[in-house]
mmCIF file of C-alpha atoms in Angstrom:
data_model
loop_
_atom_site.group_PDB
_atom_site.id
_atom_site.type_symbol
_atom_site.label_atom_id
_atom_site.label_comp_id
_atom_site.label_asym_id
_atom_site.label_seq_id
_atom_site.Cartn_x
_atom_site.Cartn_y
_atom_site.Cartn_z
ATOM 1 C CA UNK X 1 80.286 106.218 85.141
ATOM 2 C CA UNK X 2 78.046 105.143 88.036
ATOM 3 C CA UNK X 3 74.909 106.285 86.186
ATOM 4 C CA UNK X 4 75.978 104.441 83.025
ATOM 5 C CA UNK X 5 76.505 101.177 84.905
ATOM 6 C CA UNK X 6 73.178 101.505 86.727
ATOM 7 C CA UNK X 7 71.329 101.964 83.434
ATOM 8 C CA UNK X 8 72.728 98.726 81.948
ATOM 9 C CA UNK X 9 70.336 95.774 82.006
ATOM 10 C CA UNK X 10 71.551 92.316 83.214
ATOM 11 C CA UNK X 11 72.149 91.086 79.646
ATOM 12 C CA UNK X 12 74.306 94.102 78.817
ATOM 13 C CA UNK X 13 76.156 93.707 82.127
ATOM 14 C CA UNK X 14 76.948 90.062 81.351
ATOM 15 C CA UNK X 15 78.235 90.962 77.884
ATOM 16 C CA UNK X 16 80.386 93.716 79.401
ATOM 17 C CA UNK X 17 81.731 91.303 82.004
ATOM 18 C CA UNK X 18 82.674 88.710 79.367
ATOM 19 C CA UNK X 19 84.417 91.347 77.236
ATOM 20 C CA UNK X 20 86.345 92.612 80.272
ATOM 21 C CA UNK X 21 87.330 89.037 81.211
ATOM 22 C CA UNK X 22 88.546 88.317 77.680
ATOM 23 C CA UNK X 23 90.603 91.540 77.700
ATOM 24 C CA UNK X 24 92.157 90.671 81.052
ATOM 25 C CA UNK X 25 93.125 87.182 79.868
ATOM 26 C CA UNK X 26 94.617 88.583 76.661
ATOM 27 C CA UNK X 27 96.311 91.557 78.347
ATOM 28 C CA UNK X 28 99.870 90.109 78.566
ATOM 29 C CA UNK X 29 99.778 89.156 74.884
ATOM 30 C CA UNK X 30 98.566 92.659 73.963
ATOM 31 C CA UNK X 31 101.219 94.252 76.178
ATOM 32 C CA UNK X 32 103.995 92.151 74.638
ATOM 33 C CA UNK X 33 102.810 92.966 71.114
ATOM 34 C CA UNK X 34 102.838 96.693 71.934
ATOM 35 C CA UNK X 35 106.053 97.069 73.895
ATOM 36 C CA UNK X 36 107.706 93.711 74.506
ATOM 37 C CA UNK X 37 108.243 91.807 77.736
ATOM 38 C CA UNK X 38 108.943 95.026 79.652
ATOM 39 C CA UNK X 39 105.315 96.050 79.282
ATOM 40 C CA UNK X 40 104.132 92.657 80.509
ATOM 41 C CA UNK X 41 106.234 93.226 83.634
ATOM 42 C CA UNK X 42 104.618 96.665 84.048
ATOM 43 C CA UNK X 43 101.168 95.066 83.862
ATOM 44 C CA UNK X 44 102.271 92.506 86.488
ATOM 45 C CA UNK X 45 103.384 95.256 88.855
ATOM 46 C CA UNK X 46 100.128 97.148 88.234
ATOM 47 C CA UNK X 47 98.215 94.159 89.610
ATOM 48 C CA UNK X 48 100.434 94.107 92.702
ATOM 49 C CA UNK X 49 99.750 97.796 93.275
ATOM 50 C CA UNK X 50 96.009 97.164 92.922
ATOM 51 C CA UNK X 51 96.335 94.735 95.854
ATOM 52 C CA UNK X 52 98.253 97.338 97.856
ATOM 53 C CA UNK X 53 95.725 100.074 97.080
ATOM 54 C CA UNK X 54 92.845 97.820 98.082
ATOM 55 C CA UNK X 55 94.540 97.138 101.425
ATOM 56 C CA UNK X 56 95.130 100.819 102.110
ATOM 57 C CA UNK X 57 91.564 101.586 101.036
ATOM 58 C CA UNK X 58 90.333 99.575 104.036
ATOM 59 C CA UNK X 59 92.240 101.875 106.404
ATOM 60 C CA UNK X 60 91.839 105.205 104.605
ATOM 61 C CA UNK X 61 88.719 104.780 102.481
ATOM 62 C CA UNK X 62 86.500 102.626 104.701
ATOM 63 C CA UNK X 63 87.648 103.591 108.226
ATOM 64 C CA UNK X 64 88.882 107.131 107.496
ATOM 65 C CA UNK X 65 92.275 106.631 109.204
ATOM 66 C CA UNK X 66 95.073 108.470 107.393
ATOM 67 C CA UNK X 67 98.010 106.050 107.066
ATOM 68 C CA UNK X 68 101.265 107.335 105.539
ATOM 69 C CA UNK X 69 103.370 104.321 106.488
ATOM 70 C CA UNK X 70 101.500 101.558 104.673
ATOM 71 C CA UNK X 71 104.591 100.532 102.712
ATOM 72 C CA UNK X 72 106.026 99.105 105.963
ATOM 73 C CA UNK X 73 103.604 96.159 105.803
ATOM 74 C CA UNK X 74 104.648 95.550 102.201
ATOM 75 C CA UNK X 75 108.265 95.407 103.408
ATOM 76 C CA UNK X 76 107.447 93.019 106.266
ATOM 77 C CA UNK X 77 105.833 90.511 103.882
ATOM 78 C CA UNK X 78 108.657 90.816 101.361
ATOM 79 C CA UNK X 79 111.442 90.286 103.904
ATOM 80 C CA UNK X 80 109.615 87.370 105.519
ATOM 81 C CA UNK X 81 109.581 85.571 102.157
ATOM 82 C CA UNK X 82 113.171 86.604 101.420
ATOM 83 C CA UNK X 83 114.525 85.178 104.690
ATOM 84 C CA UNK X 84 112.623 81.896 104.623
ATOM 85 C CA UNK X 85 112.977 81.031 100.922
ATOM 86 C CA UNK X 86 116.622 81.832 100.285
ATOM 87 C CA UNK X 87 120.025 80.766 101.610
ATOM 88 C CA UNK X 88 120.630 84.093 103.380
ATOM 89 C CA UNK X 89 120.150 82.779 106.941
ATOM 90 C CA UNK X 90 122.386 79.731 106.318
ATOM 91 C CA UNK X 91 125.079 81.966 104.794
ATOM 92 C CA UNK X 92 125.202 84.293 107.806
ATOM 93 C CA UNK X 93 124.214 82.306 110.915
ATOM 94 C CA UNK X 94 125.988 79.199 112.198
ATOM 95 C CA UNK X 95 122.863 77.640 113.741
ATOM 96 C CA UNK X 96 120.975 77.957 110.436
ATOM 97 C CA UNK X 97 123.935 76.521 108.475
ATOM 98 C CA UNK X 98 124.096 73.462 110.748
ATOM 99 C CA UNK X 99 120.354 72.829 110.548
ATOM 100 C CA UNK X 100 119.810 73.790 106.883
ATOM 101 C CA UNK X 101 123.132 73.697 104.933
ATOM 102 C CA UNK X 102 121.578 74.835 101.646
ATOM 103 C CA UNK X 103 119.084 77.302 103.108
ATOM 104 C CA UNK X 104 115.584 77.024 104.529
ATOM 105 C CA UNK X 105 113.658 77.157 101.223
ATOM 106 C CA UNK X 106 110.287 76.872 102.950
ATOM 107 C CA UNK X 107 107.449 76.522 100.382
ATOM 108 C CA UNK X 108 106.058 79.895 99.462
ATOM 109 C CA UNK X 109 102.488 78.796 100.107
ATOM 110 C CA UNK X 110 103.514 78.364 103.753
ATOM 111 C CA UNK X 111 105.526 81.573 103.977
ATOM 112 C CA UNK X 112 102.948 83.915 102.429
ATOM 113 C CA UNK X 113 100.310 83.244 105.130
ATOM 114 C CA UNK X 114 103.066 83.717 107.720
ATOM 115 C CA UNK X 115 104.056 87.003 106.079
ATOM 116 C CA UNK X 116 100.415 88.113 106.025
ATOM 117 C CA UNK X 117 100.030 87.170 109.711
ATOM 118 C CA UNK X 118 103.231 89.018 110.627
ATOM 119 C CA UNK X 119 102.047 92.086 108.718
ATOM 120 C CA UNK X 120 98.674 91.905 110.493
ATOM 121 C CA UNK X 121 100.516 91.718 113.828
ATOM 122 C CA UNK X 122 102.555 94.764 112.787
ATOM 123 C CA UNK X 123 99.279 96.521 111.970
ATOM 124 C CA UNK X 124 97.953 95.804 115.454
ATOM 125 C CA UNK X 125 101.257 96.928 117.002
ATOM 126 C CA UNK X 126 100.988 100.179 115.048
ATOM 127 C CA UNK X 127 97.300 100.686 115.757
ATOM 128 C CA UNK X 128 97.294 99.953 119.505
ATOM 129 C CA UNK X 129 99.293 102.970 120.758
ATOM 130 C CA UNK X 130 97.655 105.456 118.370
ATOM 131 C CA UNK X 131 93.986 104.640 118.933
ATOM 132 C CA UNK X 132 93.203 108.128 120.202
ATOM 133 C CA UNK X 133 95.048 109.986 117.460
ATOM 134 C CA UNK X 134 93.360 111.381 114.372
ATOM 135 C CA UNK X 135 94.058 113.638 111.392
ATOM 136 C CA UNK X 136 97.539 115.100 111.060
ATOM 137 C CA UNK X 137 98.852 113.498 114.252
ATOM 138 C CA UNK X 138 97.863 110.035 113.038
ATOM 139 C CA UNK X 139 99.511 110.728 109.668
ATOM 140 C CA UNK X 140 102.789 111.750 111.339
ATOM 141 C CA UNK X 141 102.949 108.677 113.570
ATOM 142 C CA UNK X 142 102.232 106.255 110.705
ATOM 143 C CA UNK X 143 104.802 108.063 108.573
ATOM 144 C CA UNK X 144 107.366 107.532 111.327
ATOM 145 C CA UNK X 145 106.454 103.850 111.562
ATOM 146 C CA UNK X 146 107.067 103.361 107.844
ATOM 147 C CA UNK X 147 110.461 105.038 108.052
ATOM 148 C CA UNK X 148 111.447 103.064 111.166
ATOM 149 C CA UNK X 149 110.831 99.774 109.350
ATOM 150 C CA UNK X 150 112.886 100.906 106.331
ATOM 151 C CA UNK X 151 115.788 102.122 108.513
ATOM 152 C CA UNK X 152 115.576 98.898 110.510
ATOM 153 C CA UNK X 153 115.973 96.852 107.305
ATOM 154 C CA UNK X 154 118.792 99.134 106.182
ATOM 155 C CA UNK X 155 120.850 98.884 109.361
ATOM 156 C CA UNK X 156 120.507 95.213 110.243
ATOM 157 C CA UNK X 157 123.251 94.234 107.830
ATOM 158 C CA UNK X 158 125.998 96.631 108.793
ATOM 159 C CA UNK X 159 127.304 94.648 111.758
ATOM 160 C CA UNK X 160 127.898 91.049 112.827
ATOM 161 C CA UNK X 161 124.161 90.429 113.160
ATOM 162 C CA UNK X 162 123.442 90.369 109.428
ATOM 163 C CA UNK X 163 119.719 89.709 109.313
ATOM 164 C CA UNK X 164 118.687 91.772 106.282
ATOM 165 C CA UNK X 165 122.027 92.309 104.489
ATOM 166 C CA UNK X 166 121.452 96.075 104.773
ATOM 167 C CA UNK X 167 121.285 98.191 101.609
ATOM 168 C CA UNK X 168 122.713 95.303 99.550
ATOM 169 C CA UNK X 169 119.442 93.431 100.013
ATOM 170 C CA UNK X 170 118.694 89.713 99.785
ATOM 171 C CA UNK X 171 118.816 87.879 96.453
ATOM 172 C CA UNK X 172 118.313 84.358 95.095
ATOM 173 C CA UNK X 173 114.771 84.181 96.494
ATOM 174 C CA UNK X 174 112.814 81.111 95.413
ATOM 175 C CA UNK X 175 110.036 81.620 92.854
ATOM 176 C CA UNK X 176 106.416 80.620 93.389
ATOM 177 C CA UNK X 177 105.888 76.949 92.604
ATOM 178 C CA UNK X 178 102.491 75.747 91.352
ATOM 179 C CA UNK X 179 101.966 71.959 91.339
ATOM 180 C CA UNK X 180 105.747 71.480 91.425
ATOM 181 C CA UNK X 181 106.416 73.834 88.510
ATOM 182 C CA UNK X 182 108.411 76.993 89.314
ATOM 183 C CA UNK X 183 106.920 80.070 87.687
ATOM 184 C CA UNK X 184 110.322 81.497 86.728
ATOM 185 C CA UNK X 185 110.685 78.824 84.032
ATOM 186 C CA UNK X 186 109.421 79.331 80.486
ATOM 187 C CA UNK X 187 106.594 77.051 79.440
ATOM 188 C CA UNK X 188 105.701 76.299 75.818
ATOM 189 C CA UNK X 189 102.052 75.855 74.819
ATOM 190 C CA UNK X 190 101.120 75.287 71.181
ATOM 191 C CA UNK X 191 104.463 76.597 69.982
ATOM 192 C CA UNK X 192 104.078 79.839 71.962
ATOM 193 C CA UNK X 193 106.556 80.419 74.792
ATOM 194 C CA UNK X 194 105.077 81.804 78.001
ATOM 195 C CA UNK X 195 107.829 83.454 80.012
ATOM 196 C CA UNK X 196 107.971 84.173 83.731
ATOM 197 C CA UNK X 197 106.138 87.471 83.242
ATOM 198 C CA UNK X 198 103.144 85.729 81.632
ATOM 199 C CA UNK X 199 102.868 83.076 84.346
ATOM 200 C CA UNK X 200 103.106 85.586 87.183
ATOM 201 C CA UNK X 201 100.509 87.771 85.448
ATOM 202 C CA UNK X 202 97.821 85.101 85.768
ATOM 203 C CA UNK X 203 98.819 84.401 89.394
ATOM 204 C CA UNK X 204 98.629 88.114 90.268
ATOM 205 C CA UNK X 205 95.348 88.452 88.365
ATOM 206 C CA UNK X 206 93.779 85.716 90.513
ATOM 207 C CA UNK X 207 95.131 87.282 93.718
ATOM 208 C CA UNK X 208 93.984 90.781 92.724
ATOM 209 C CA UNK X 209 90.506 89.473 91.869
ATOM 210 C CA UNK X 210 90.353 87.657 95.227
ATOM 211 C CA UNK X 211 91.449 90.853 97.004
ATOM 212 C CA UNK X 212 88.725 92.883 95.275
ATOM 213 C CA UNK X 213 86.122 90.239 96.136
ATOM 214 C CA UNK X 214 87.132 90.112 99.825
ATOM 215 C CA UNK X 215 87.124 93.924 100.065
ATOM 216 C CA UNK X 216 83.710 94.075 98.414
ATOM 217 C CA UNK X 217 82.301 91.554 100.900
ATOM 218 C CA UNK X 218 83.909 93.434 103.793
ATOM 219 C CA UNK X 219 82.359 96.695 102.604
ATOM 220 C CA UNK X 220 78.877 95.177 102.534
ATOM 221 C CA UNK X 221 79.296 93.428 105.903
ATOM 222 C CA UNK X 222 78.435 94.683 109.372
ATOM 223 C CA UNK X 223 82.119 95.379 109.922
ATOM 224 C CA UNK X 224 82.232 97.512 106.765
ATOM 225 C CA UNK X 225 79.248 99.574 107.924
ATOM 226 C CA UNK X 226 80.944 100.046 111.296
ATOM 227 C CA UNK X 227 84.085 101.335 109.533
ATOM 228 C CA UNK X 228 82.012 103.820 107.561
ATOM 229 C CA UNK X 229 80.254 105.004 110.722
ATOM 230 C CA UNK X 230 83.690 105.485 112.274
ATOM 231 C CA UNK X 231 84.833 107.416 109.202
ATOM 232 C CA UNK X 232 81.871 109.803 109.323
ATOM 233 C CA UNK X 233 81.906 110.501 113.075
ATOM 234 C CA UNK X 234 83.752 108.373 115.611
ATOM 235 C CA UNK X 235 81.958 109.957 118.602
ATOM 236 C CA UNK X 236 78.542 109.193 117.108
ATOM 237 C CA UNK X 237 79.719 105.676 116.217
ATOM 238 C CA UNK X 238 80.791 105.099 119.812
ATOM 239 C CA UNK X 239 77.446 106.435 121.062
ATOM 240 C CA UNK X 240 75.686 103.893 118.817
ATOM 241 C CA UNK X 241 77.471 101.044 120.584
ATOM 242 C CA UNK X 242 80.307 100.404 118.135
ATOM 243 C CA UNK X 243 83.549 99.260 119.768
ATOM 244 C CA UNK X 244 85.751 101.930 118.201
ATOM 245 C CA UNK X 245 89.017 100.467 119.501
ATOM 246 C CA UNK X 246 88.468 97.000 118.039
ATOM 247 C CA UNK X 247 87.121 98.415 114.780
ATOM 248 C CA UNK X 248 90.239 100.549 114.305
ATOM 249 C CA UNK X 249 92.556 97.633 115.097
ATOM 250 C CA UNK X 250 90.699 95.414 112.628
ATOM 251 C CA UNK X 251 91.094 98.072 109.936
ATOM 252 C CA UNK X 252 94.850 98.322 110.512
ATOM 253 C CA UNK X 253 95.378 94.554 110.709
ATOM 254 C CA UNK X 254 93.229 93.612 107.689
ATOM 255 C CA UNK X 255 94.741 96.382 105.582
ATOM 256 C CA UNK X 256 98.217 95.237 106.600
ATOM 257 C CA UNK X 257 97.392 91.642 105.662
ATOM 258 C CA UNK X 258 96.913 92.557 102.001
ATOM 259 C CA UNK X 259 100.138 94.563 102.120
ATOM 260 C CA UNK X 260 102.015 91.540 103.511
ATOM 261 C CA UNK X 261 100.687 89.201 100.820
ATOM 262 C CA UNK X 262 101.580 91.692 98.073
ATOM 263 C CA UNK X 263 105.070 92.048 99.573
ATOM 264 C CA UNK X 264 105.597 88.284 99.539
ATOM 265 C CA UNK X 265 104.542 88.087 95.902
ATOM 266 C CA UNK X 266 106.828 91.004 95.037
ATOM 267 C CA UNK X 267 109.857 89.296 96.638
ATOM 268 C CA UNK X 268 109.166 86.044 94.810
ATOM 269 C CA UNK X 269 108.588 87.809 91.475
ATOM 270 C CA UNK X 270 111.705 89.973 91.655
ATOM 271 C CA UNK X 271 113.934 87.381 93.323
ATOM 272 C CA UNK X 272 115.514 90.254 95.221
ATOM 273 C CA UNK X 273 114.498 92.746 97.928
ATOM 274 C CA UNK X 274 116.277 95.788 99.361
ATOM 275 C CA UNK X 275 115.204 98.744 101.525
ATOM 276 C CA UNK X 276 115.169 101.023 98.448
ATOM 277 C CA UNK X 277 111.928 99.392 97.332
ATOM 278 C CA UNK X 278 110.093 100.537 100.474
ATOM 279 C CA UNK X 279 110.661 104.265 100.688
ATOM 280 C CA UNK X 280 108.302 106.950 101.932
ATOM 281 C CA UNK X 281 107.434 107.923 98.351
ATOM 282 C CA UNK X 282 105.962 104.479 97.737
ATOM 283 C CA UNK X 283 103.489 105.080 100.583
ATOM 284 C CA UNK X 284 102.549 108.427 99.044
ATOM 285 C CA UNK X 285 102.010 106.848 95.622
ATOM 286 C CA UNK X 286 99.717 104.171 97.074
ATOM 287 C CA UNK X 287 97.784 106.811 99.032
ATOM 288 C CA UNK X 288 97.468 108.864 95.825
ATOM 289 C CA UNK X 289 95.981 105.811 94.085
ATOM 290 C CA UNK X 290 93.227 105.632 96.716
ATOM 291 C CA UNK X 291 92.540 109.387 96.737
ATOM 292 C CA UNK X 292 92.710 109.783 92.969
ATOM 293 C CA UNK X 293 90.360 106.895 92.243
ATOM 294 C CA UNK X 294 87.819 107.757 94.954
ATOM 295 C CA UNK X 295 88.267 106.882 98.622
ATOM 296 C CA UNK X 296 86.072 104.017 99.763
ATOM 297 C CA UNK X 297 84.857 103.094 96.271
ATOM 298 C CA UNK X 298 86.449 99.832 95.125
ATOM 299 C CA UNK X 299 86.168 100.312 91.311
ATOM 300 C CA UNK X 300 87.542 103.827 91.733
ATOM 301 C CA UNK X 301 90.531 102.588 93.735
ATOM 302 C CA UNK X 302 91.295 99.980 91.066
ATOM 303 C CA UNK X 303 91.126 102.708 88.406
ATOM 304 C CA UNK X 304 93.383 104.967 90.491
ATOM 305 C CA UNK X 305 95.971 102.185 90.925
ATOM 306 C CA UNK X 306 96.028 101.464 87.198
ATOM 307 C CA UNK X 307 96.454 105.140 86.278
ATOM 308 C CA UNK X 308 99.010 105.974 88.953
ATOM 309 C CA UNK X 309 101.268 103.035 88.141
ATOM 310 C CA UNK X 310 100.756 102.808 84.402
ATOM 311 C CA UNK X 311 100.902 106.542 83.516
ATOM 312 C CA UNK X 312 104.453 107.195 84.868
ATOM 313 C CA UNK X 313 105.757 104.084 83.129
ATOM 314 C CA UNK X 314 104.050 105.141 79.900
ATOM 315 C CA UNK X 315 105.665 108.585 80.149
ATOM 316 C CA UNK X 316 109.034 106.996 80.900
ATOM 317 C CA UNK X 317 109.051 105.287 77.495
ATOM 318 C CA UNK X 318 107.385 108.012 75.413
ATOM 319 C CA UNK X 319 108.555 111.429 76.668
ATOM 320 C CA UNK X 320 112.170 111.231 75.454
ATOM 321 C CA UNK X 321 111.333 110.045 71.884
ATOM 322 C CA UNK X 322 108.643 112.757 71.683
ATOM 323 C CA UNK X 323 111.144 115.486 72.639
ATOM 324 C CA UNK X 324 113.638 114.243 70.064
ATOM 325 C CA UNK X 325 110.920 114.178 67.381
ATOM 326 C CA UNK X 326 109.681 117.694 68.231
ATOM 327 C CA UNK X 327 112.903 119.562 69.096
ATOM 328 C CA UNK X 328 115.667 117.347 67.748
ATOM 329 C CA UNK X 329 117.140 116.905 71.218
ATOM 330 C CA UNK X 330 116.145 116.194 74.817
ATOM 331 C CA UNK X 331 115.342 119.509 76.558
ATOM 332 C CA UNK X 332 114.246 118.155 79.906
ATOM 333 C CA UNK X 333 115.359 115.019 81.684
ATOM 334 C CA UNK X 334 112.728 112.305 81.350
ATOM 335 C CA UNK X 335 112.417 111.729 85.092
ATOM 336 C CA UNK X 336 111.902 115.445 85.830
ATOM 337 C CA UNK X 337 109.366 115.953 83.049
ATOM 338 C CA UNK X 338 107.512 112.824 84.077
ATOM 339 C CA UNK X 339 107.164 114.086 87.646
ATOM 340 C CA UNK X 340 106.033 117.528 86.387
ATOM 341 C CA UNK X 341 103.344 116.078 84.132
ATOM 342 C CA UNK X 342 102.179 113.722 86.853
ATOM 343 C CA UNK X 343 101.979 116.595 89.353
ATOM 344 C CA UNK X 344 100.034 118.729 86.880
ATOM 345 C CA UNK X 345 97.588 115.900 86.259
ATOM 346 C CA UNK X 346 97.080 115.496 90.015
ATOM 347 C CA UNK X 347 96.415 119.226 90.471
ATOM 348 C CA UNK X 348 93.845 119.278 87.643
ATOM 349 C CA UNK X 349 92.080 116.227 89.008
ATOM 350 C CA UNK X 350 91.942 117.684 92.520
ATOM 351 C CA UNK X 351 90.530 120.957 91.113
ATOM 352 C CA UNK X 352 87.860 119.457 88.879
ATOM 353 C CA UNK X 353 87.264 116.022 90.476
ATOM 354 C CA UNK X 354 87.946 116.570 94.212
ATOM 355 C CA UNK X 355 86.163 113.348 95.196
ATOM 356 C CA UNK X 356 88.245 111.287 92.790
ATOM 357 C CA UNK X 357 87.795 110.063 89.242
ATOM 358 C CA UNK X 358 85.194 107.449 90.208
ATOM 359 C CA UNK X 359 83.755 108.379 93.611
ATOM 360 C CA UNK X 360 81.199 106.513 95.691
ATOM 361 C CA UNK X 361 77.661 107.006 94.289
ATOM 362 C CA UNK X 362 75.692 109.634 96.184
ATOM 363 C CA UNK X 363 71.990 109.686 97.018
ATOM 364 C CA UNK X 364 71.484 112.201 94.192
ATOM 365 C CA UNK X 365 73.018 109.779 91.657
ATOM 366 C CA UNK X 366 70.659 107.017 92.762
ATOM 367 C CA UNK X 367 67.636 109.368 92.640
ATOM 368 C CA UNK X 368 68.569 110.445 89.101
ATOM 369 C CA UNK X 369 68.729 106.833 87.947
ATOM 370 C CA UNK X 370 65.413 105.933 89.610
ATOM 371 C CA UNK X 371 63.642 108.976 88.143
ATOM 372 C CA UNK X 372 65.069 108.177 84.678
ATOM 373 C CA UNK X 373 63.781 104.625 84.912
ATOM 374 C CA UNK X 374 60.319 105.807 85.975
ATOM 375 C CA UNK X 375 60.169 108.285 83.081
ATOM 376 C CA UNK X 376 61.164 105.589 80.623
ATOM 377 C CA UNK X 377 58.478 103.216 81.941
ATOM 378 C CA UNK X 378 55.669 105.834 81.930
ATOM 379 C CA UNK X 379 53.176 105.121 79.070
ATOM 380 C CA UNK X 380 52.806 107.903 76.513
#
């Protein structure tokens, strides 16, 4: 894939870019034509997971810090939006009811930056005490952090201090409003009705594109090079004058920021949040997206996120009809078979593509391309 892209001239690249842009803009219409509104919602969630994978890629792919509790930052952003843009606080606390009888309903464009800042602060709080840990020990501590946040959300609704409403979650969360128009309302353009799923798709597409752009600029910056030096050898990086402590904290906080923003968007899109959405398995899935695509390589991570979110949903809707068509009945439960096929795919990929489906180009790849170009330009 890398060699193919390198061989394309600027004109071919521009044509490819325009085709890709047209496909992205038409994607919700294609998805609805194929499988209805449910598939448009799946595409929406795929974009959210691309944002999450890009955030985790900063920590794992760029800086080489194994983080198994990344979903905690997603939860922090989601609950921040849920508390400040619903009537939950006014329904459960006297002081909030007196000050805001119908709920806070703070504009989402104010809450999302707050959620991102709170998630970044959580990233620094996580990173500060574990600066000297690495490898398995770092993975265990981050895993514990993710579970602590989930248990915290689960238990803060079982007593008089009902902050999170426990496992029942928080509902009636305000939607995103753009120029005074709430995105949960259907809009009609040229006789075609664009539902909530269509409107959120274009919002998430813009946010995902912005996330990819910021990550790309970070990778090419001095900070990005420092993260990669840290990933390769932290002792050598320290000997070269890199402030390892600050670099690690920046990786945790910036990665958490994207998780917080994605969490806020998730809460607004769903209109409901509960601790069940932020389990340990979600962290594993996001980590698998980064590893499967190719750690540290942005296009690879995007590809990994698309495959890891889209493939299970595709199997969910196709496996049961296929069994009925082939055997006349359902032999294996859809959920079990889906997990088996997904696990088998992961094993095959790790055996034959251990660096991921689309890894970072190596020096050998670049030499091959240069030598091919020279051969092509040599006169006969």
